Every structure is written in C-alpha cells, then in structure tokens.
Amino acid sequence: MDLQTKALHFGYEKGIEGAMAVPIYQTTAYEFRDSEHASNLFSLKELGYIYTRLNNPTTDVFEKRFASLEGGAAAIATSSGMSAIFFAIANAAEAGDNIICAKQLYGGSLTLNTHTLKRFGIEARYFDVHDTSALETLIDEKTKVIFFESLTNPSIDVADIEAITEIANNHGILTVVDNTVATPILCTPFEHGADITVHSASKYTTGQGLAIGGIMVEREGLVEKLRSNPRYEHFNKPDVSYHGLVYVDTNLPPYTLRARLALARDLGAVLSPFNSWLFIQGMETLSLRMQEHSKNALELAEFLESHPKVKKVNYAGLKSNANYANAQKYFKNGACSGLLSFEVESLEEAVKIVNATKLYSLVVNIGDSKSIITHPASTTHQQLSEQELAACGVPSGLIRISCGLESAADLIADMKQALES
Ligand code: PLP
C-alpha cells in the first residue's frame, strides 16, 4: 500500500457507528469484563486496554499508522519528542553505560545527552556525522546506543545511515535515528539498517503547530538483535518489576513492549488521546505537505545562494551542498524537507534580518504550515557554550528557516527585502 493510502486508513477499524473520523477515546481507564479478564490483561495473556498511561484506542491508531509509514513493527507515542528520545535511550542504557551521539543534534538532545543523562550515570560520547570512522574508537562493551538525526536540526546535514548502522551492527549495538525533519515520507531509516526511530510529532506530523508529542518506532525483527546479546541482558532476563516477564520471549516487538510496560508505566510521559487525534489528522496530509515544503525550501535555498549577503546556504537539495549525494541516496525523489539554514556575516546582521522579515514568524519551532525564522545562537542553542556551538555547527550568524506552505514567490520576495533593508 502506498504511504498516502496508509496515512488515511491504516490501523483503524470503523465500529458499529461507522465513524469516518477516528473517535477520541477521552478516558482514563477501561472497565474489565471480570477479574479474570483484568488478570489476563495484566499478564499479557490477552491484549487490551487497561489504563491510558499504558494504552488508549485513539493513541493506538496513531501508533499503528505511524509505525506503518515508517515500515516498523510497533510504536509507542509519548508526550513530546524529547520523551521519545529519552525512552529510546533509557530503554537500553543504565548507570555506568555510554551512548554515542552525533555532534550535529537538536539542542535539546544535546543538553539531554550531555548534562541530564550524565546525572543518571550515562556518558555521552560524540562523533562527527561526516566522520563515521571515529565511531570504532568510541565503542566499548558498555556502549548501548548510537544516536543520530537523519536530517540534522539546525545544521542540515544528512547522515550516512548505512555507514553508521553497519558499524553498529558489527558490534551488536542499537541505532536510534531521530527522523523528525525528514519524516517517514522522505526517509525510512529501517530500510538502511537502523533499529529504532524517534520523532517529534510536534513538527511535520501535526503540520500546523497544534500540539506537542512524540513517537518511538521499532523495526521488524529487532528481537533477533536483542536475543542473547550481552549488551541488553535486561531484555533477556526476567523483569522483576513485571512478574518475571522476559521481553524477547513474548512474541511482541520487545523494545516497544518494554518502553510501554516499564517506562511509560513508571515515567508516565504519555500522549493525551486528544493530541493523538490531532496527529492522526496531520498524518492524512503529511505526504502532500512534505512535497510542498521541500519544493518551497529548494526555491528559497537557490535564491539565497545567489544573494551577495549570504555567506553559505545549508540545504541538502542544492547540488553545491556537501550533503547532496547522501540526500539523493536516502531521501525519496531527492526531496529534502522544509528546513534550511544560511549564514550571514555576524550575529548583529542575523538579528537585523530576522527582525526585518514580515512573512516569517519568529518562533522556535519547525514543520508548521506557516514559515518560521529562528536565530539558534540566541534561542534554541543559547544554553550551549561557544565551543559547543562551534562543535555542533551553529555559528552565531546562522539563521534557520522552516519553509511553510505559502507561495515560494512570496517567501523569496519577503526574504529579499529583509536582506536588503
Ligand atoms: N528532535 C528534533 C530534531 C527536534 O527538532 C525537536 C524539537 O525541535 C525535538 C526532537 C524535540 O521535540 P519536542 O519539542 O516535541 O519535545
């Protein structure tokens, strides 16, 4: 089935009322038929709904539909993209372990990995997404995850997914790919050897900046990588917190199952049914929107590249861009999403341009149908030191644009007047 068809239909069976739109199950809990039914649900003898911190019928449709777009086996929705990333890492690593992360990451992921996870005893080691050879030197027996973004925010690099997953697979290490900016419409990391993807659904999935949410997806067949793997003993040994369940022996996608039964249960960072419903609406038009976002971004990037005030344009759809070959390899039809960035001479110049635009909203978000302009050094990346900024490719004169769905001609005209004002 084509992605657009799946995005409209997958994972929803109409009930007797025949509701065309997926109903919102706005409920905290579900009545059990009797005590045996309740007991069967808790012991997984029967699958069903227990309590909305664990599962919910509306969220279930969102999870199944999203997993099908990504080509995965199962998914768990979370209260934000950050909690999806935390779930993906915390499901594998514990105190004393390390994770290896790309330097080119969203600012929130950098602070999570460098500072917050450190307080949990998990060390983050960094590699340059363009230098995968360094990975080998960072791996040891305590490495639990290699984490990177398929299309990086805000540096707009495209990871060589196969080069990274090959090294990870040689060592039996899980790869977690943040596929937020590309979306499953443009890039499907599982086809290139990745194990788990995470998304901020707050971006292109909602599409109109309507809600915060996230999702973690697991590939088909991941159980074989986890089974008997000394790095992931907790998937192979009885979980004392869940009456001795051995995740790899359940016949259910184990990574998602453990995230649900242990992490969602104990951390509670789950998606509300209403937000799941909003994401279901967004998914219906996701593939159409991603084509338009990509088309607009390419036209704007070409204009910026020709402008004398612009030192550098970062957009993988430009033939001149160092990421062009990777984009052609990993992105369907070479469409590169709506995110681009460009560099001007100084922080002052960048601030002046940001203030002079009229059509672009000064907002720290991406993936909205309305175009957005951001100055990362003074906003999303403000908490990072000068060295951290340089290391993740965010110079102070960098401006990030999330190209919306306005007409490309209007977007270019407004940017031109801002650059020349
Ligand atoms: N991953 C990427 C690539 C992002 O751009 C963001 C937010 O901007 C996140 C994760 C975090 O998502 P959320 O804001 O939904 O927690």
PDB file of N, CA and C in Angstrom, residues 95-181:
ATOM      1  N   ALA A  95      22.962   3.347  34.408  1.00  0.00           N
ATOM      2  CA  ALA A  95      24.144   3.963  35.016  1.00  0.00           C
ATOM      3  C   ALA A  95      25.370   3.085  34.745  1.00  0.00           C
ATOM      4  N   GLY A  96      26.452   3.740  34.319  1.00  0.00           N
ATOM      5  CA  GLY A  96      27.685   3.010  34.012  1.00  0.00           C
ATOM      6  C   GLY A  96      27.847   2.747  32.521  1.00  0.00           C
ATOM      7  N   ASP A  97      26.761   2.922  31.757  1.00  0.00           N
ATOM      8  CA  ASP A  97      26.817   2.704  30.304  1.00  0.00           C
ATOM      9  C   ASP A  97      27.185   4.000  29.583  1.00  0.00           C
ATOM     10  N   ASN A  98      27.423   3.860  28.285  1.00  0.00           N
ATOM     11  CA  ASN A  98      27.622   5.059  27.467  1.00  0.00           C
ATOM     12  C   ASN A  98      26.796   4.967  26.194  1.00  0.00           C
ATOM     13  N   ILE A  99      26.535   6.139  25.613  1.00  0.00           N
ATOM     14  CA  ILE A  99      25.869   6.207  24.307  1.00  0.00           C
ATOM     15  C   ILE A  99      26.764   7.058  23.404  1.00  0.00           C
ATOM     16  N   ILE A 100      26.692   6.788  22.116  1.00  0.00           N
ATOM     17  CA  ILE A 100      27.499   7.563  21.172  1.00  0.00           C
ATOM     18  C   ILE A 100      26.542   8.375  20.309  1.00  0.00           C
ATOM     19  N   CYS A 101      26.760   9.675  20.300  1.00  0.00           N
ATOM     20  CA  CYS A 101      25.806  10.565  19.624  1.00  0.00           C
ATOM     21  C   CYS A 101      26.518  11.404  18.575  1.00  0.00           C
ATOM     22  N   ALA A 102      25.766  11.727  17.532  1.00  0.00           N
ATOM     23  CA  ALA A 102      26.296  12.673  16.550  1.00  0.00           C
ATOM     24  C   ALA A 102      26.430  14.034  17.221  1.00  0.00           C
ATOM     25  N   LYS A 103      27.468  14.775  16.826  1.00  0.00           N
ATOM     26  CA  LYS A 103      27.626  16.142  17.355  1.00  0.00           C
ATOM     27  C   LYS A 103      26.518  17.033  16.827  1.00  0.00           C
ATOM     28  N   GLN A 104      26.073  16.722  15.606  1.00  0.00           N
ATOM     29  CA  GLN A 104      25.078  17.579  14.962  1.00  0.00           C
ATOM     30  C   GLN A 104      23.689  17.106  15.383  1.00  0.00           C
ATOM     31  N   LEU A 105      23.215  17.663  16.489  1.00  0.00           N
ATOM     32  CA  LEU A 105      21.903  17.263  17.017  1.00  0.00           C
ATOM     33  C   LEU A 105      21.086  18.494  17.374  1.00  0.00           C
ATOM     34  N   TYR A 106      19.791  18.282  17.486  1.00  0.00           N
ATOM     35  CA  TYR A 106      18.902  19.307  18.044  1.00  0.00           C
ATOM     36  C   TYR A 106      19.420  19.692  19.442  1.00  0.00           C
ATOM     37  N   GLY A 107      19.348  20.999  19.773  1.00  0.00           N
ATOM     38  CA  GLY A 107      19.911  21.496  21.036  1.00  0.00           C
ATOM     39  C   GLY A 107      19.394  20.769  22.270  1.00  0.00           C
ATOM     40  N   GLY A 108      18.096  20.442  22.271  1.00  0.00           N
ATOM     41  CA  GLY A 108      17.512  19.738  23.428  1.00  0.00           C
ATOM     42  C   GLY A 108      18.112  18.349  23.598  1.00  0.00           C
ATOM     43  N   SER A 109      18.404  17.697  22.480  1.00  0.00           N
ATOM     44  CA  SER A 109      19.021  16.364  22.557  1.00  0.00           C
ATOM     45  C   SER A 109      20.446  16.490  23.079  1.00  0.00           C
ATOM     46  N   LEU A 110      21.124  17.548  22.687  1.00  0.00           N
ATOM     47  CA  LEU A 110      22.495  17.743  23.183  1.00  0.00           C
ATOM     48  C   LEU A 110      22.508  17.953  24.689  1.00  0.00           C
ATOM     49  N   THR A 111      21.595  18.779  25.188  1.00  0.00           N
ATOM     50  CA  THR A 111      21.594  19.006  26.637  1.00  0.00           C
ATOM     51  C   THR A 111      21.131  17.747  27.380  1.00  0.00           C
ATOM     52  N   LEU A 112      20.162  17.034  26.814  1.00  0.00           N
ATOM     53  CA  LEU A 112      19.733  15.765  27.444  1.00  0.00           C
ATOM     54  C   LEU A 112      20.930  14.822  27.569  1.00  0.00           C
ATOM     55  N   ASN A 113      21.630  14.636  26.440  1.00  0.00           N
ATOM     56  CA  ASN A 113      22.700  13.635  26.428  1.00  0.00           C
ATOM     57  C   ASN A 113      23.899  14.067  27.266  1.00  0.00           C
ATOM     58  N   THR A 114      24.267  15.333  27.130  1.00  0.00           N
ATOM     59  CA  THR A 114      25.494  15.790  27.791  1.00  0.00           C
ATOM     60  C   THR A 114      25.288  16.021  29.279  1.00  0.00           C
ATOM     61  N   HIS A 115      24.158  16.586  29.644  1.00  0.00           N
ATOM     62  CA  HIS A 115      24.001  17.023  31.030  1.00  0.00           C
ATOM     63  C   HIS A 115      23.031  16.156  31.836  1.00  0.00           C
ATOM     64  N   THR A 116      21.822  15.962  31.322  1.00  0.00           N
ATOM     65  CA  THR A 116      20.826  15.245  32.131  1.00  0.00           C
ATOM     66  C   THR A 116      21.172  13.765  32.262  1.00  0.00           C
ATOM     67  N   LEU A 117      21.508  13.127  31.142  1.00  0.00           N
ATOM     68  CA  LEU A 117      21.841  11.698  31.221  1.00  0.00           C
ATOM     69  C   LEU A 117      23.087  11.463  32.072  1.00  0.00           C
ATOM     70  N   LYS A 118      23.981  12.448  32.078  1.00  0.00           N
ATOM     71  CA  LYS A 118      25.187  12.325  32.911  1.00  0.00           C
ATOM     72  C   LYS A 118      24.798  12.162  34.383  1.00  0.00           C
ATOM     73  N   ARG A 119      23.757  12.874  34.789  1.00  0.00           N
ATOM     74  CA  ARG A 119      23.308  12.776  36.182  1.00  0.00           C
ATOM     75  C   ARG A 119      22.665  11.418  36.485  1.00  0.00           C
ATOM     76  N   PHE A 120      22.291  10.703  35.411  1.00  0.00           N
ATOM     77  CA  PHE A 120      21.784   9.332  35.570  1.00  0.00           C
ATOM     78  C   PHE A 120      22.919   8.320  35.425  1.00  0.00           C
ATOM     79  N   GLY A 121      24.151   8.818  35.290  1.00  0.00           N
ATOM     80  CA  GLY A 121      25.313   7.922  35.184  1.00  0.00           C
ATOM     81  C   GLY A 121      25.563   7.404  33.778  1.00  0.00           C
ATOM     82  N   ILE A 122      24.914   8.014  32.778  1.00  0.00           N
ATOM     83  CA  ILE A 122      25.115   7.586  31.382  1.00  0.00           C
ATOM     84  C   ILE A 122      25.990   8.628  30.680  1.00  0.00           C
ATOM     85  N   GLU A 123      27.082   8.150  30.102  1.00  0.00           N
ATOM     86  CA  GLU A 123      28.031   9.073  29.474  1.00  0.00           C
ATOM     87  C   GLU A 123      27.727   9.218  27.981  1.00  0.00           C
ATOM     88  N   ALA A 124      27.744  10.441  27.472  1.00  0.00           N
ATOM     89  CA  ALA A 124      27.566  10.657  26.027  1.00  0.00           C
ATOM     90  C   ALA A 124      28.923  10.905  25.386  1.00  0.00           C
ATOM     91  N   ARG A 125      29.207  10.145  24.324  1.00  0.00           N
ATOM     92  CA  ARG A 125      30.429  10.342  23.544  1.00  0.00           C
ATOM     93  C   ARG A 125      29.999  10.814  22.167  1.00  0.00           C
ATOM     94  N   TYR A 126      30.761  11.736  21.588  1.00  0.00           N
ATOM     95  CA  TYR A 126      30.297  12.363  20.345  1.00  0.00           C
ATOM     96  C   TYR A 126      31.159  12.032  19.137  1.00  0.00           C
ATOM     97  N   PHE A 127      30.498  11.877  17.998  1.00  0.00           N
ATOM     98  CA  PHE A 127      31.215  11.720  16.721  1.00  0.00           C
ATOM     99  C   PHE A 127      30.642  12.721  15.726  1.00  0.00           C
ATOM    100  N   ASP A 128      31.490  13.073  14.749  1.00  0.00           N
ATOM    101  CA  ASP A 128      31.030  13.962  13.691  1.00  0.00           C
ATOM    102  C   ASP A 128      30.287  13.112  12.674  1.00  0.00           C
ATOM    103  N   VAL A 129      29.083  13.544  12.330  1.00  0.00           N
ATOM    104  CA  VAL A 129      28.242  12.737  11.448  1.00  0.00           C
ATOM    105  C   VAL A 129      28.911  12.527  10.074  1.00  0.00           C
ATOM    106  N   HIS A 130      29.890  13.393   9.748  1.00  0.00           N
ATOM    107  CA  HIS A 130      30.612  13.226   8.478  1.00  0.00           C
ATOM    108  C   HIS A 130      31.874  12.385   8.621  1.00  0.00           C
ATOM    109  N   ASP A 131      32.164  11.933   9.850  1.00  0.00           N
ATOM    110  CA  ASP A 131      33.381  11.145  10.041  1.00  0.00           C
ATOM    111  C   ASP A 131      33.042   9.865  10.828  1.00  0.00           C
ATOM    112  N   THR A 132      32.439   8.937  10.131  1.00  0.00           N
ATOM    113  CA  THR A 132      31.961   7.731  10.821  1.00  0.00           C
ATOM    114  C   THR A 132      33.124   6.833  11.253  1.00  0.00           C
ATOM    115  N   SER A 133      34.319   7.067  10.691  1.00  0.00           N
ATOM    116  CA  SER A 133      35.461   6.215  11.062  1.00  0.00           C
ATOM    117  C   SER A 133      35.774   6.364  12.555  1.00  0.00           C
ATOM    118  N   ALA A 134      35.467   7.540  13.120  1.00  0.00           N
ATOM    119  CA  ALA A 134      35.757   7.786  14.542  1.00  0.00           C
ATOM    120  C   ALA A 134      34.897   6.905  15.454  1.00  0.00           C
ATOM    121  N   LEU A 135      33.803   6.396  14.900  1.00  0.00           N
ATOM    122  CA  LEU A 135      32.885   5.606  15.724  1.00  0.00           C
ATOM    123  C   LEU A 135      33.580   4.419  16.384  1.00  0.00           C
ATOM    124  N   GLU A 136      34.383   3.708  15.597  1.00  0.00           N
ATOM    125  CA  GLU A 136      35.054   2.496  16.097  1.00  0.00           C
ATOM    126  C   GLU A 136      35.850   2.779  17.365  1.00  0.00           C
ATOM    127  N   THR A 137      36.483   3.938  17.402  1.00  0.00           N
ATOM    128  CA  THR A 137      37.350   4.246  18.547  1.00  0.00           C
ATOM    129  C   THR A 137      36.530   4.590  19.797  1.00  0.00           C
ATOM    130  N   LEU A 138      35.250   4.910  19.615  1.00  0.00           N
ATOM    131  CA  LEU A 138      34.425   5.324  20.761  1.00  0.00           C
ATOM    132  C   LEU A 138      33.665   4.144  21.386  1.00  0.00           C
ATOM    133  N   ILE A 139      33.543   3.080  20.639  1.00  0.00           N
ATOM    134  CA  ILE A 139      32.727   1.938  21.102  1.00  0.00           C
ATOM    135  C   ILE A 139      33.479   1.102  22.133  1.00  0.00           C
ATOM    136  N   ASP A 140      32.797   0.726  23.205  1.00  0.00           N
ATOM    137  CA  ASP A 140      33.336  -0.304  24.103  1.00  0.00           C
ATOM    138  C   ASP A 140      32.183  -1.212  24.540  1.00  0.00           C
ATOM    139  N   GLU A 141      32.449  -2.110  25.494  1.00  0.00           N
ATOM    140  CA  GLU A 141      31.412  -3.102  25.830  1.00  0.00           C
ATOM    141  C   GLU A 141      30.233  -2.483  26.583  1.00  0.00           C
ATOM    142  N   LYS A 142      30.396  -1.229  27.021  1.00  0.00           N
ATOM    143  CA  LYS A 142      29.308  -0.556  27.744  1.00  0.00           C
ATOM    144  C   LYS A 142      28.487   0.357  26.815  1.00  0.00           C
ATOM    145  N   THR A 143      28.811   0.345  25.528  1.00  0.00           N
ATOM    146  CA  THR A 143      28.071   1.201  24.586  1.00  0.00           C
ATOM    147  C   THR A 143      26.716   0.562  24.299  1.00  0.00           C
ATOM    148  N   LYS A 144      25.652   1.330  24.507  1.00  0.00           N
ATOM    149  CA  LYS A 144      24.308   0.760  24.356  1.00  0.00           C
ATOM    150  C   LYS A 144      23.530   1.319  23.161  1.00  0.00           C
ATOM    151  N   VAL A 145      23.869   2.529  22.743  1.00  0.00           N
ATOM    152  CA  VAL A 145      23.090   3.151  21.672  1.00  0.00           C
ATOM    153  C   VAL A 145      24.000   4.055  20.842  1.00  0.00           C
ATOM    154  N   ILE A 146      23.775   4.044  19.535  1.00  0.00           N
ATOM    155  CA  ILE A 146      24.351   5.101  18.681  1.00  0.00           C
ATOM    156  C   ILE A 146      23.169   5.928  18.201  1.00  0.00           C
ATOM    157  N   PHE A 147      23.236   7.215  18.499  1.00  0.00           N
ATOM    158  CA  PHE A 147      22.085   8.099  18.272  1.00  0.00           C
ATOM    159  C   PHE A 147      22.451   9.227  17.307  1.00  0.00           C
ATOM    160  N   PHE A 148      21.649   9.396  16.275  1.00  0.00           N
ATOM    161  CA  PHE A 148      21.906  10.494  15.322  1.00  0.00           C
ATOM    162  C   PHE A 148      20.600  10.887  14.642  1.00  0.00           C
ATOM    163  N   GLU A 149      20.624  12.044  13.973  1.00  0.00           N
ATOM    164  CA  GLU A 149      19.442  12.507  13.232  1.00  0.00           C
ATOM    165  C   GLU A 149      19.662  12.224  11.746  1.00  0.00           C
ATOM    166  N   SER A 150      18.607  11.777  11.060  1.00  0.00           N
ATOM    167  CA  SER A 150      18.756  11.501   9.620  1.00  0.00           C
ATOM    168  C   SER A 150      19.040  12.812   8.885  1.00  0.00           C
ATOM    169  N   LEU A 151      18.284  13.843   9.214  1.00  0.00           N
ATOM    170  CA  LEU A 151      18.500  15.192   8.655  1.00  0.00           C
ATOM    171  C   LEU A 151      18.616  16.108   9.862  1.00  0.00           C
ATOM    172  N   THR A 152      19.797  16.665  10.062  1.00  0.00           N
ATOM    173  CA  THR A 152      20.074  17.292  11.354  1.00  0.00           C
ATOM    174  C   THR A 152      19.484  18.702  11.472  1.00  0.00           C
ATOM    175  N   ASN A 153      19.063  18.998  12.674  1.00  0.00           N
ATOM    176  CA  ASN A 153      18.485  20.304  13.005  1.00  0.00           C
ATOM    177  C   ASN A 153      19.391  20.975  14.042  1.00  0.00           C
ATOM    178  N   PRO A 154      19.926  22.142  13.827  1.00  0.00           N
ATOM    179  CA  PRO A 154      19.714  23.031  12.686  1.00  0.00           C
ATOM    180  C   PRO A 154      20.842  23.010  11.662  1.00  0.00           C
ATOM    181  N   SER A 155      21.816  22.117  11.760  1.00  0.00           N
ATOM    182  CA  SER A 155      22.962  22.242  10.843  1.00  0.00           C
ATOM    183  C   SER A 155      22.668  21.704   9.435  1.00  0.00           C
ATOM    184  N   ILE A 156      21.527  20.992   9.271  1.00  0.00           N
ATOM    185  CA  ILE A 156      21.065  20.493   7.959  1.00  0.00           C
ATOM    186  C   ILE A 156      22.114  19.597   7.290  1.00  0.00           C
ATOM    187  N   ASP A 157      22.593  18.629   8.046  1.00  0.00           N
ATOM    188  CA  ASP A 157      23.456  17.611   7.462  1.00  0.00           C
ATOM    189  C   ASP A 157      22.638  16.342   7.253  1.00  0.00           C
ATOM    190  N   VAL A 158      23.068  15.540   6.293  1.00  0.00           N
ATOM    191  CA  VAL A 158      22.376  14.265   6.070  1.00  0.00           C
ATOM    192  C   VAL A 158      23.334  13.147   6.468  1.00  0.00           C
ATOM    193  N   ALA A 159      22.900  12.336   7.425  1.00  0.00           N
ATOM    194  CA  ALA A 159      23.772  11.267   7.918  1.00  0.00           C
ATOM    195  C   ALA A 159      23.902  10.161   6.875  1.00  0.00           C
ATOM    196  N   ASP A 160      25.092   9.552   6.840  1.00  0.00           N
ATOM    197  CA  ASP A 160      25.279   8.369   6.003  1.00  0.00           C
ATOM    198  C   ASP A 160      24.766   7.175   6.820  1.00  0.00           C
ATOM    199  N   ILE A 161      23.470   6.946   6.737  1.00  0.00           N
ATOM    200  CA  ILE A 161      22.799   5.999   7.641  1.00  0.00           C
ATOM    201  C   ILE A 161      23.423   4.603   7.521  1.00  0.00           C
ATOM    202  N   GLU A 162      23.686   4.175   6.301  1.00  0.00           N
ATOM    203  CA  GLU A 162      24.204   2.803   6.132  1.00  0.00           C
ATOM    204  C   GLU A 162      25.603   2.642   6.715  1.00  0.00           C
ATOM    205  N   ALA A 163      26.432   3.686   6.587  1.00  0.00           N
ATOM    206  CA  ALA A 163      27.797   3.597   7.138  1.00  0.00           C
ATOM    207  C   ALA A 163      27.726   3.455   8.656  1.00  0.00           C
ATOM    208  N   ILE A 164      26.822   4.193   9.278  1.00  0.00           N
ATOM    209  CA  ILE A 164      26.709   4.157  10.748  1.00  0.00           C
ATOM    210  C   ILE A 164      26.092   2.837  11.213  1.00  0.00           C
ATOM    211  N   THR A 165      25.018   2.423  10.555  1.00  0.00           N
ATOM    212  CA  THR A 165      24.348   1.204  11.029  1.00  0.00           C
ATOM    213  C   THR A 165      25.219  -0.034  10.789  1.00  0.00           C
ATOM    214  N   GLU A 166      26.050   0.012   9.757  1.00  0.00           N
ATOM    215  CA  GLU A 166      26.930  -1.143   9.507  1.00  0.00           C
ATOM    216  C   GLU A 166      27.912  -1.321  10.674  1.00  0.00           C
ATOM    217  N   ILE A 167      28.502  -0.209  11.112  1.00  0.00           N
ATOM    218  CA  ILE A 167      29.453  -0.287  12.240  1.00  0.00           C
ATOM    219  C   ILE A 167      28.707  -0.762  13.492  1.00  0.00           C
ATOM    220  N   ALA A 168      27.531  -0.176  13.730  1.00  0.00           N
ATOM    221  CA  ALA A 168      26.749  -0.563  14.916  1.00  0.00           C
ATOM    222  C   ALA A 168      26.411  -2.052  14.870  1.00  0.00           C
ATOM    223  N   ASN A 169      25.977  -2.531  13.703  1.00  0.00           N
ATOM    224  CA  ASN A 169      25.589  -3.947  13.583  1.00  0.00           C
ATOM    225  C   ASN A 169      26.779  -4.881  13.803  1.00  0.00           C
ATOM    226  N   ASN A 170      27.970  -4.444  13.361  1.00  0.00           N
ATOM    227  CA  ASN A 170      29.159  -5.277  13.586  1.00  0.00           C
ATOM    228  C   ASN A 170      29.421  -5.492  15.067  1.00  0.00           C
ATOM    229  N   HIS A 171      28.969  -4.530  15.884  1.00  0.00           N
ATOM    230  CA  HIS A 171      29.190  -4.628  17.335  1.00  0.00           C
ATOM    231  C   HIS A 171      27.909  -5.001  18.091  1.00  0.00           C
ATOM    232  N   GLY A 172      26.836  -5.272  17.374  1.00  0.00           N
ATOM    233  CA  GLY A 172      25.571  -5.619  18.026  1.00  0.00           C
ATOM    234  C   GLY A 172      24.977  -4.475  18.833  1.00  0.00           C
ATOM    235  N   ILE A 173      25.218  -3.235  18.383  1.00  0.00           N
ATOM    236  CA  ILE A 173      24.727  -2.061  19.130  1.00  0.00           C
ATOM    237  C   ILE A 173      23.476  -1.496  18.445  1.00  0.00           C
ATOM    238  N   LEU A 174      22.538  -1.042  19.247  1.00  0.00           N
ATOM    239  CA  LEU A 174      21.304  -0.470  18.709  1.00  0.00           C
ATOM    240  C   LEU A 174      21.553   0.926  18.127  1.00  0.00           C
ATOM    241  N   THR A 175      20.933   1.195  16.978  1.00  0.00           N
ATOM    242  CA  THR A 175      20.975   2.557  16.431  1.00  0.00           C
ATOM    243  C   THR A 175      19.598   3.197  16.603  1.00  0.00           C
ATOM    244  N   VAL A 176      19.616   4.412  17.092  1.00  0.00           N
ATOM    245  CA  VAL A 176      18.392   5.194  17.261  1.00  0.00           C
ATOM    246  C   VAL A 176      18.511   6.417  16.355  1.00  0.00           C
ATOM    247  N   VAL A 177      17.560   6.556  15.435  1.00  0.00           N
ATOM    248  CA  VAL A 177      17.621   7.667  14.478  1.00  0.00           C
ATOM    249  C   VAL A 177      16.470   8.628  14.747  1.00  0.00           C
ATOM    250  N   ASP A 178      16.801   9.886  14.982  1.00  0.00           N
ATOM    251  CA  ASP A 178      15.764  10.920  15.076  1.00  0.00           C
ATOM    252  C   ASP A 178      15.416  11.313  13.642  1.00  0.00           C
ATOM    253  N   ASN A 179      14.205  10.920  13.230  1.00  0.00           N
ATOM    254  CA  ASN A 179      13.787  11.106  11.830  1.00  0.00           C
ATOM    255  C   ASN A 179      12.766  12.240  11.711  1.00  0.00           C
ATOM    256  N   THR A 180      12.776  13.148  12.690  1.00  0.00           N
ATOM    257  CA  THR A 180      11.772  14.216  12.765  1.00  0.00           C
ATOM    258  C   THR A 180      11.723  15.080  11.510  1.00  0.00           C
ATOM    259  N   VAL A 181      12.873  15.542  11.068  1.00  0.00           N
ATOM    260  CA  VAL A 181      12.889  16.554  10.000  1.00  0.00           C
ATOM    261  C   VAL A 181      12.588  15.911   8.644  1.00  0.00           C
TER     262      VAL A 181
END
